[in-house]
Amino acid sequence: MELTWTPADIVLLDRTAVLESVRVVDAARPGDWERPTPCDRWTLRELVEHMAAQHHGFAAAARGRGADAAAWRTPDLGDDPGGAHRAAATTVLDAFASPCLPERPFALPEISARPVPALRAVGFHFIDYVAHAWDVATALGLPVRLPEPVLRAALPIARAVPDGDVRRAPGAAFRPGLPLDGGTRPDTMSLILAALGRSPGWTPPRGA
């Protein structure tokens, strides 16, 4: 998929999604970290660990160090998962703000064996944090607050993610796309979620 945005556009879109994910993670209380989430088999703490690891990995990639496996290691969030996640988010936002960003291909070993152009790489991060902001908010029973222009920008990226058997592999970032109920016109977030294999109507398992 060819992106037509400028570097400033995609960095601002990503920043909006990341800051919303920070807001909802910060709403979690000590008793919330073992809650189930829309991400299969991940508790809220495990999801936030993944989010922090991805922030650190993408920050390293933006600085030319993405090939270092240590950059993607899952961090120990300690007794303050929200604070650790917030610090990781600040790290990636600072890295993406570099004026050299558009000229530097990203090494993203979890996604591609070849370097990824910078704008496409930031687009990958952006769609992840649109989805993860919703994941966290939904696990906590909160609304996600992403402006409609941000969601409209995210939708073509979500629809461009390769679907099919590749999404059934262990460790796949997204599950196979889901159909939506044709009885009502879905909103943009629902279209994004279904394209990424998430049910917009997800609720915690009974008894969780």
PDB file of C-alpha atoms in Angstrom:
ATOM      1  CA  MET A   1       0.000   0.000   0.000  1.00  0.00           C
ATOM      2  CA  GLU A   2       1.325   3.427  -0.945  1.00  0.00           C
ATOM      3  CA  LEU A   3       0.905   6.102   1.696  1.00  0.00           C
ATOM      4  CA  THR A   4       0.201   9.621   0.427  1.00  0.00           C
ATOM      5  CA  TRP A   5       0.655  11.399   3.744  1.00  0.00           C
ATOM      6  CA  THR A   6       3.573  13.654   4.531  1.00  0.00           C
ATOM      7  CA  PRO A   7       5.940  12.629   7.338  1.00  0.00           C
ATOM      8  CA  ALA A   8       4.306  15.227   9.587  1.00  0.00           C
ATOM      9  CA  ASP A   9       0.855  13.763   8.866  1.00  0.00           C
ATOM     10  CA  ILE A  10       1.644  10.172   9.782  1.00  0.00           C
ATOM     11  CA  VAL A  11       3.743  11.141  12.819  1.00  0.00           C
ATOM     12  CA  LEU A  12       0.872  13.283  14.132  1.00  0.00           C
ATOM     13  CA  LEU A  13      -1.663  10.489  13.520  1.00  0.00           C
ATOM     14  CA  ASP A  14       0.571   8.038  15.356  1.00  0.00           C
ATOM     15  CA  ARG A  15       1.095  10.471  18.226  1.00  0.00           C
ATOM     16  CA  THR A  16      -2.668  10.891  18.639  1.00  0.00           C
ATOM     17  CA  ALA A  17      -3.196   7.119  18.839  1.00  0.00           C
ATOM     18  CA  VAL A  18      -0.271   6.600  21.213  1.00  0.00           C
ATOM     19  CA  LEU A  19      -1.381   9.360  23.574  1.00  0.00           C
ATOM     20  CA  GLU A  20      -4.878   7.885  23.679  1.00  0.00           C
ATOM     21  CA  SER A  21      -3.384   4.498  24.544  1.00  0.00           C
ATOM     22  CA  VAL A  22      -1.414   6.181  27.340  1.00  0.00           C
ATOM     23  CA  ARG A  23      -4.598   7.808  28.644  1.00  0.00           C
ATOM     24  CA  VAL A  24      -6.485   4.544  28.898  1.00  0.00           C
ATOM     25  CA  VAL A  25      -3.549   2.579  30.349  1.00  0.00           C
ATOM     26  CA  ASP A  26      -3.172   5.295  32.980  1.00  0.00           C
ATOM     27  CA  ALA A  27      -6.801   4.690  33.968  1.00  0.00           C
ATOM     28  CA  ALA A  28      -5.975   1.146  35.135  1.00  0.00           C
ATOM     29  CA  ARG A  29      -5.923   0.525  38.877  1.00  0.00           C
ATOM     30  CA  PRO A  30      -3.936  -2.110  40.819  1.00  0.00           C
ATOM     31  CA  GLY A  31      -6.771  -4.627  40.646  1.00  0.00           C
ATOM     32  CA  ASP A  32      -7.133  -4.312  36.868  1.00  0.00           C
ATOM     33  CA  TRP A  33      -3.895  -5.854  35.602  1.00  0.00           C
ATOM     34  CA  GLU A  34      -5.196  -9.428  35.491  1.00  0.00           C
ATOM     35  CA  ARG A  35      -8.319  -8.497  33.514  1.00  0.00           C
ATOM     36  CA  PRO A  36      -8.835 -10.342  30.214  1.00  0.00           C
ATOM     37  CA  THR A  37      -8.485  -8.301  27.021  1.00  0.00           C
ATOM     38  CA  PRO A  38      -9.672  -8.632  23.420  1.00  0.00           C
ATOM     39  CA  CYS A  39      -6.160  -9.908  22.590  1.00  0.00           C
ATOM     40  CA  ASP A  40      -6.330 -13.704  22.826  1.00  0.00           C
ATOM     41  CA  ARG A  41      -4.825 -15.109  26.009  1.00  0.00           C
ATOM     42  CA  TRP A  42      -3.332 -11.785  27.179  1.00  0.00           C
ATOM     43  CA  THR A  43      -4.222 -10.171  30.459  1.00  0.00           C
ATOM     44  CA  LEU A  44      -4.128  -6.402  30.628  1.00  0.00           C
ATOM     45  CA  ARG A  45      -0.647  -6.513  32.137  1.00  0.00           C
ATOM     46  CA  GLU A  46       0.627  -8.804  29.364  1.00  0.00           C
ATOM     47  CA  LEU A  47      -0.912  -6.566  26.714  1.00  0.00           C
ATOM     48  CA  VAL A  48       0.737  -3.486  28.212  1.00  0.00           C
ATOM     49  CA  GLU A  49       4.069  -5.354  28.381  1.00  0.00           C
ATOM     50  CA  HIS A  50       3.712  -6.049  24.653  1.00  0.00           C
ATOM     51  CA  MET A  51       2.858  -2.404  23.978  1.00  0.00           C
ATOM     52  CA  ALA A  52       5.902  -1.166  25.890  1.00  0.00           C
ATOM     53  CA  ALA A  53       8.161  -3.653  24.084  1.00  0.00           C
ATOM     54  CA  GLN A  54       6.868  -2.461  20.711  1.00  0.00           C
ATOM     55  CA  HIS A  55       7.427   1.176  21.662  1.00  0.00           C
ATOM     56  CA  HIS A  56      11.029   0.458  22.580  1.00  0.00           C
ATOM     57  CA  GLY A  57      11.567  -1.641  19.453  1.00  0.00           C
ATOM     58  CA  PHE A  58      10.133   0.950  17.076  1.00  0.00           C
ATOM     59  CA  ALA A  59      12.114   3.695  18.822  1.00  0.00           C
ATOM     60  CA  ALA A  60      15.295   1.683  18.283  1.00  0.00           C
ATOM     61  CA  ALA A  61      14.337   1.099  14.633  1.00  0.00           C
ATOM     62  CA  ALA A  62      13.774   4.833  14.115  1.00  0.00           C
ATOM     63  CA  ARG A  63      17.309   5.383  15.394  1.00  0.00           C
ATOM     64  CA  GLY A  64      18.836   2.727  13.136  1.00  0.00           C
ATOM     65  CA  ARG A  65      19.068  -0.030  15.770  1.00  0.00           C
ATOM     66  CA  GLY A  66      15.986  -2.119  15.039  1.00  0.00           C
ATOM     67  CA  ALA A  67      18.001  -5.205  14.062  1.00  0.00           C
ATOM     68  CA  ASP A  68      19.165  -5.592  17.670  1.00  0.00           C
ATOM     69  CA  ALA A  69      16.951  -8.305  19.177  1.00  0.00           C
ATOM     70  CA  ALA A  70      17.455  -6.806  22.642  1.00  0.00           C
ATOM     71  CA  ALA A  71      15.558  -3.705  21.508  1.00  0.00           C
ATOM     72  CA  TRP A  72      12.354  -5.764  21.221  1.00  0.00           C
ATOM     73  CA  ARG A  73      12.668  -7.627  24.509  1.00  0.00           C
ATOM     74  CA  THR A  74       9.572  -7.585  26.720  1.00  0.00           C
ATOM     75  CA  PRO A  75      10.327  -5.247  29.628  1.00  0.00           C
ATOM     76  CA  ASP A  76       9.591  -5.836  33.278  1.00  0.00           C
ATOM     77  CA  LEU A  77       6.923  -3.276  34.126  1.00  0.00           C
ATOM     78  CA  GLY A  78       7.523  -3.685  37.847  1.00  0.00           C
ATOM     79  CA  ASP A  79       5.045  -2.249  40.341  1.00  0.00           C
ATOM     80  CA  ASP A  80       4.035   0.626  38.071  1.00  0.00           C
ATOM     81  CA  PRO A  81       2.936  -0.781  34.688  1.00  0.00           C
ATOM     82  CA  GLY A  82       1.257   2.488  33.741  1.00  0.00           C
ATOM     83  CA  GLY A  83       4.373   4.525  34.445  1.00  0.00           C
ATOM     84  CA  ALA A  84       6.628   2.087  32.595  1.00  0.00           C
ATOM     85  CA  HIS A  85       4.298   2.148  29.596  1.00  0.00           C
ATOM     86  CA  ARG A  86       4.137   5.945  29.674  1.00  0.00           C
ATOM     87  CA  ALA A  87       7.939   6.149  29.630  1.00  0.00           C
ATOM     88  CA  ALA A  88       8.114   3.712  26.690  1.00  0.00           C
ATOM     89  CA  ALA A  89       5.532   5.761  24.784  1.00  0.00           C
ATOM     90  CA  THR A  90       7.559   8.929  25.370  1.00  0.00           C
ATOM     91  CA  THR A  91      10.627   7.145  23.992  1.00  0.00           C
ATOM     92  CA  VAL A  92       8.966   6.233  20.701  1.00  0.00           C
ATOM     93  CA  LEU A  93       7.267   9.611  20.262  1.00  0.00           C
ATOM     94  CA  ASP A  94      10.620  11.338  20.758  1.00  0.00           C
ATOM     95  CA  ALA A  95      12.266   8.996  18.235  1.00  0.00           C
ATOM     96  CA  PHE A  96       9.546   9.587  15.635  1.00  0.00           C
ATOM     97  CA  ALA A  97       9.911  13.369  16.086  1.00  0.00           C
ATOM     98  CA  SER A  98      13.459  13.291  14.660  1.00  0.00           C
ATOM     99  CA  PRO A  99      13.830  15.414  11.501  1.00  0.00           C
ATOM    100  CA  CYS A 100      15.908  12.550  10.025  1.00  0.00           C
ATOM    101  CA  LEU A 101      13.011  10.104  10.296  1.00  0.00           C
ATOM    102  CA  PRO A 102      11.839  10.103   6.631  1.00  0.00           C
ATOM    103  CA  GLU A 103      15.335   9.264   5.377  1.00  0.00           C
ATOM    104  CA  ARG A 104      15.929   6.252   7.618  1.00  0.00           C
ATOM    105  CA  PRO A 105      14.567   2.792   6.733  1.00  0.00           C
ATOM    106  CA  PHE A 106      13.416   0.760   9.717  1.00  0.00           C
ATOM    107  CA  ALA A 107      14.650  -2.721  10.581  1.00  0.00           C
ATOM    108  CA  LEU A 108      11.502  -4.465  11.836  1.00  0.00           C
ATOM    109  CA  PRO A 109      12.504  -8.128  12.246  1.00  0.00           C
ATOM    110  CA  GLU A 110       9.066  -9.150  13.536  1.00  0.00           C
ATOM    111  CA  ILE A 111       7.405  -7.807  10.377  1.00  0.00           C
ATOM    112  CA  SER A 112       9.807  -7.967   7.454  1.00  0.00           C
ATOM    113  CA  ALA A 113      13.138  -9.518   6.533  1.00  0.00           C
ATOM    114  CA  ARG A 114      13.946  -6.349   4.584  1.00  0.00           C
ATOM    115  CA  PRO A 115      14.152  -2.734   5.789  1.00  0.00           C
ATOM    116  CA  VAL A 116      10.795  -0.942   5.783  1.00  0.00           C
ATOM    117  CA  PRO A 117      10.448   2.659   4.531  1.00  0.00           C
ATOM    118  CA  ALA A 118      10.017   5.041   7.439  1.00  0.00           C
ATOM    119  CA  LEU A 119       6.515   6.280   6.638  1.00  0.00           C
ATOM    120  CA  ARG A 120       5.214   2.760   6.184  1.00  0.00           C
ATOM    121  CA  ALA A 121       6.844   1.702   9.458  1.00  0.00           C
ATOM    122  CA  VAL A 122       5.192   4.556  11.347  1.00  0.00           C
ATOM    123  CA  GLY A 123       1.924   3.529   9.676  1.00  0.00           C
ATOM    124  CA  PHE A 124       2.347   0.030  11.134  1.00  0.00           C
ATOM    125  CA  HIS A 125       2.880   1.520  14.583  1.00  0.00           C
ATOM    126  CA  PHE A 126      -0.112   3.822  14.134  1.00  0.00           C
ATOM    127  CA  ILE A 127      -2.587   1.051  13.297  1.00  0.00           C
ATOM    128  CA  ASP A 128      -1.283  -1.007  16.229  1.00  0.00           C
ATOM    129  CA  TYR A 129      -2.047   1.810  18.670  1.00  0.00           C
ATOM    130  CA  VAL A 130      -5.467   2.554  17.270  1.00  0.00           C
ATOM    131  CA  ALA A 131      -6.212  -1.124  17.950  1.00  0.00           C
ATOM    132  CA  HIS A 132      -4.412  -1.300  21.301  1.00  0.00           C
ATOM    133  CA  ALA A 133      -6.037   1.895  22.607  1.00  0.00           C
ATOM    134  CA  TRP A 134      -9.371   0.191  21.939  1.00  0.00           C
ATOM    135  CA  ASP A 135      -8.148  -3.094  23.468  1.00  0.00           C
ATOM    136  CA  VAL A 136      -7.181  -1.430  26.735  1.00  0.00           C
ATOM    137  CA  ALA A 137     -10.235   0.796  26.908  1.00  0.00           C
ATOM    138  CA  THR A 138     -12.552  -2.141  26.246  1.00  0.00           C
ATOM    139  CA  ALA A 139     -10.843  -4.322  28.854  1.00  0.00           C
ATOM    140  CA  LEU A 140     -11.408  -1.524  31.386  1.00  0.00           C
ATOM    141  CA  GLY A 141     -14.975  -0.789  30.279  1.00  0.00           C
ATOM    142  CA  LEU A 142     -14.053   2.691  29.043  1.00  0.00           C
ATOM    143  CA  PRO A 143     -14.779   4.492  25.766  1.00  0.00           C
ATOM    144  CA  VAL A 144     -11.866   5.071  23.413  1.00  0.00           C
ATOM    145  CA  ARG A 145     -11.513   8.684  22.282  1.00  0.00           C
ATOM    146  CA  LEU A 146      -9.990   8.861  18.826  1.00  0.00           C
ATOM    147  CA  PRO A 147     -11.165  11.630  16.479  1.00  0.00           C
ATOM    148  CA  GLU A 148     -13.029  10.538  13.369  1.00  0.00           C
ATOM    149  CA  PRO A 149     -10.329  11.912  10.997  1.00  0.00           C
ATOM    150  CA  VAL A 150      -7.784   9.694  12.777  1.00  0.00           C
ATOM    151  CA  LEU A 151     -10.039   6.659  12.373  1.00  0.00           C
ATOM    152  CA  ARG A 152     -10.651   7.427   8.709  1.00  0.00           C
ATOM    153  CA  ALA A 153      -6.896   7.570   8.182  1.00  0.00           C
ATOM    154  CA  ALA A 154      -6.470   4.242   9.982  1.00  0.00           C
ATOM    155  CA  LEU A 155      -9.132   2.342   8.048  1.00  0.00           C
ATOM    156  CA  PRO A 156      -7.250   1.888   4.739  1.00  0.00           C
ATOM    157  CA  ILE A 157      -4.184   0.715   6.661  1.00  0.00           C
ATOM    158  CA  ALA A 158      -6.268  -1.847   8.543  1.00  0.00           C
ATOM    159  CA  ARG A 159      -7.785  -3.070   5.288  1.00  0.00           C
ATOM    160  CA  ALA A 160      -4.349  -3.371   3.672  1.00  0.00           C
ATOM    161  CA  VAL A 161      -2.979  -5.744   6.334  1.00  0.00           C
ATOM    162  CA  PRO A 162      -2.597  -9.158   4.630  1.00  0.00           C
ATOM    163  CA  ASP A 163      -5.391 -11.513   5.673  1.00  0.00           C
ATOM    164  CA  GLY A 164      -5.850 -15.274   5.534  1.00  0.00           C
ATOM    165  CA  ASP A 165      -3.765 -18.125   6.909  1.00  0.00           C
ATOM    166  CA  VAL A 166      -0.834 -15.880   7.802  1.00  0.00           C
ATOM    167  CA  ARG A 167      -2.996 -14.478  10.599  1.00  0.00           C
ATOM    168  CA  ARG A 168      -3.559 -17.935  12.077  1.00  0.00           C
ATOM    169  CA  ALA A 169       0.157 -18.476  12.684  1.00  0.00           C
ATOM    170  CA  PRO A 170       1.414 -18.387  16.292  1.00  0.00           C
ATOM    171  CA  GLY A 171       2.381 -14.870  17.248  1.00  0.00           C
ATOM    172  CA  ALA A 172       0.471 -13.225  14.383  1.00  0.00           C
ATOM    173  CA  ALA A 173      -0.216  -9.569  15.105  1.00  0.00           C
ATOM    174  CA  PHE A 174      -3.855  -9.835  14.055  1.00  0.00           C
ATOM    175  CA  ARG A 175      -6.463 -12.575  13.748  1.00  0.00           C
ATOM    176  CA  PRO A 176      -8.322 -13.221  10.458  1.00  0.00           C
ATOM    177  CA  GLY A 177     -10.770 -10.499   9.480  1.00  0.00           C
ATOM    178  CA  LEU A 178     -14.341 -10.809  10.711  1.00  0.00           C
ATOM    179  CA  PRO A 179     -17.660 -10.116   8.958  1.00  0.00           C
ATOM    180  CA  LEU A 180     -19.923  -7.462  10.415  1.00  0.00           C
ATOM    181  CA  ASP A 181     -23.642  -7.699  11.001  1.00  0.00           C
ATOM    182  CA  GLY A 182     -25.250  -6.321   7.868  1.00  0.00           C
ATOM    183  CA  GLY A 183     -28.308  -5.061   9.738  1.00  0.00           C
ATOM    184  CA  THR A 184     -26.800  -1.734  10.767  1.00  0.00           C
ATOM    185  CA  ARG A 185     -24.254   0.596   9.262  1.00  0.00           C
ATOM    186  CA  PRO A 186     -21.018   0.100  11.241  1.00  0.00           C
ATOM    187  CA  ASP A 187     -18.995   3.031  12.476  1.00  0.00           C
ATOM    188  CA  THR A 188     -15.388   3.544  11.395  1.00  0.00           C
ATOM    189  CA  MET A 189     -13.899   1.977  14.500  1.00  0.00           C
ATOM    190  CA  SER A 190     -15.999  -1.154  14.023  1.00  0.00           C
ATOM    191  CA  LEU A 191     -14.774  -1.434  10.420  1.00  0.00           C
ATOM    192  CA  ILE A 192     -11.163  -1.137  11.597  1.00  0.00           C
ATOM    193  CA  LEU A 193     -11.611  -3.720  14.334  1.00  0.00           C
ATOM    194  CA  ALA A 194     -13.324  -6.246  12.060  1.00  0.00           C
ATOM    195  CA  ALA A 195     -10.590  -5.827   9.437  1.00  0.00           C
ATOM    196  CA  LEU A 196      -8.023  -6.637  12.144  1.00  0.00           C
ATOM    197  CA  GLY A 197      -9.906  -9.685  13.425  1.00  0.00           C
ATOM    198  CA  ARG A 198     -11.391  -8.102  16.541  1.00  0.00           C
ATOM    199  CA  SER A 199     -15.061  -8.262  17.413  1.00  0.00           C
ATOM    200  CA  PRO A 200     -16.388  -4.717  18.022  1.00  0.00           C
ATOM    201  CA  GLY A 201     -18.847  -6.229  20.492  1.00  0.00           C
ATOM    202  CA  TRP A 202     -16.201  -8.052  22.569  1.00  0.00           C
ATOM    203  CA  THR A 203     -17.024  -8.515  26.243  1.00  0.00           C
ATOM    204  CA  PRO A 204     -14.982 -10.275  28.958  1.00  0.00           C
ATOM    205  CA  PRO A 205     -15.586 -14.022  29.316  1.00  0.00           C
ATOM    206  CA  ARG A 206     -18.284 -14.846  31.853  1.00  0.00           C
ATOM    207  CA  GLY A 207     -16.824 -15.120  35.314  1.00  0.00           C
ATOM    208  CA  ALA A 208     -13.670 -13.140  34.441  1.00  0.00           C
TER     209      ALA A 208
END
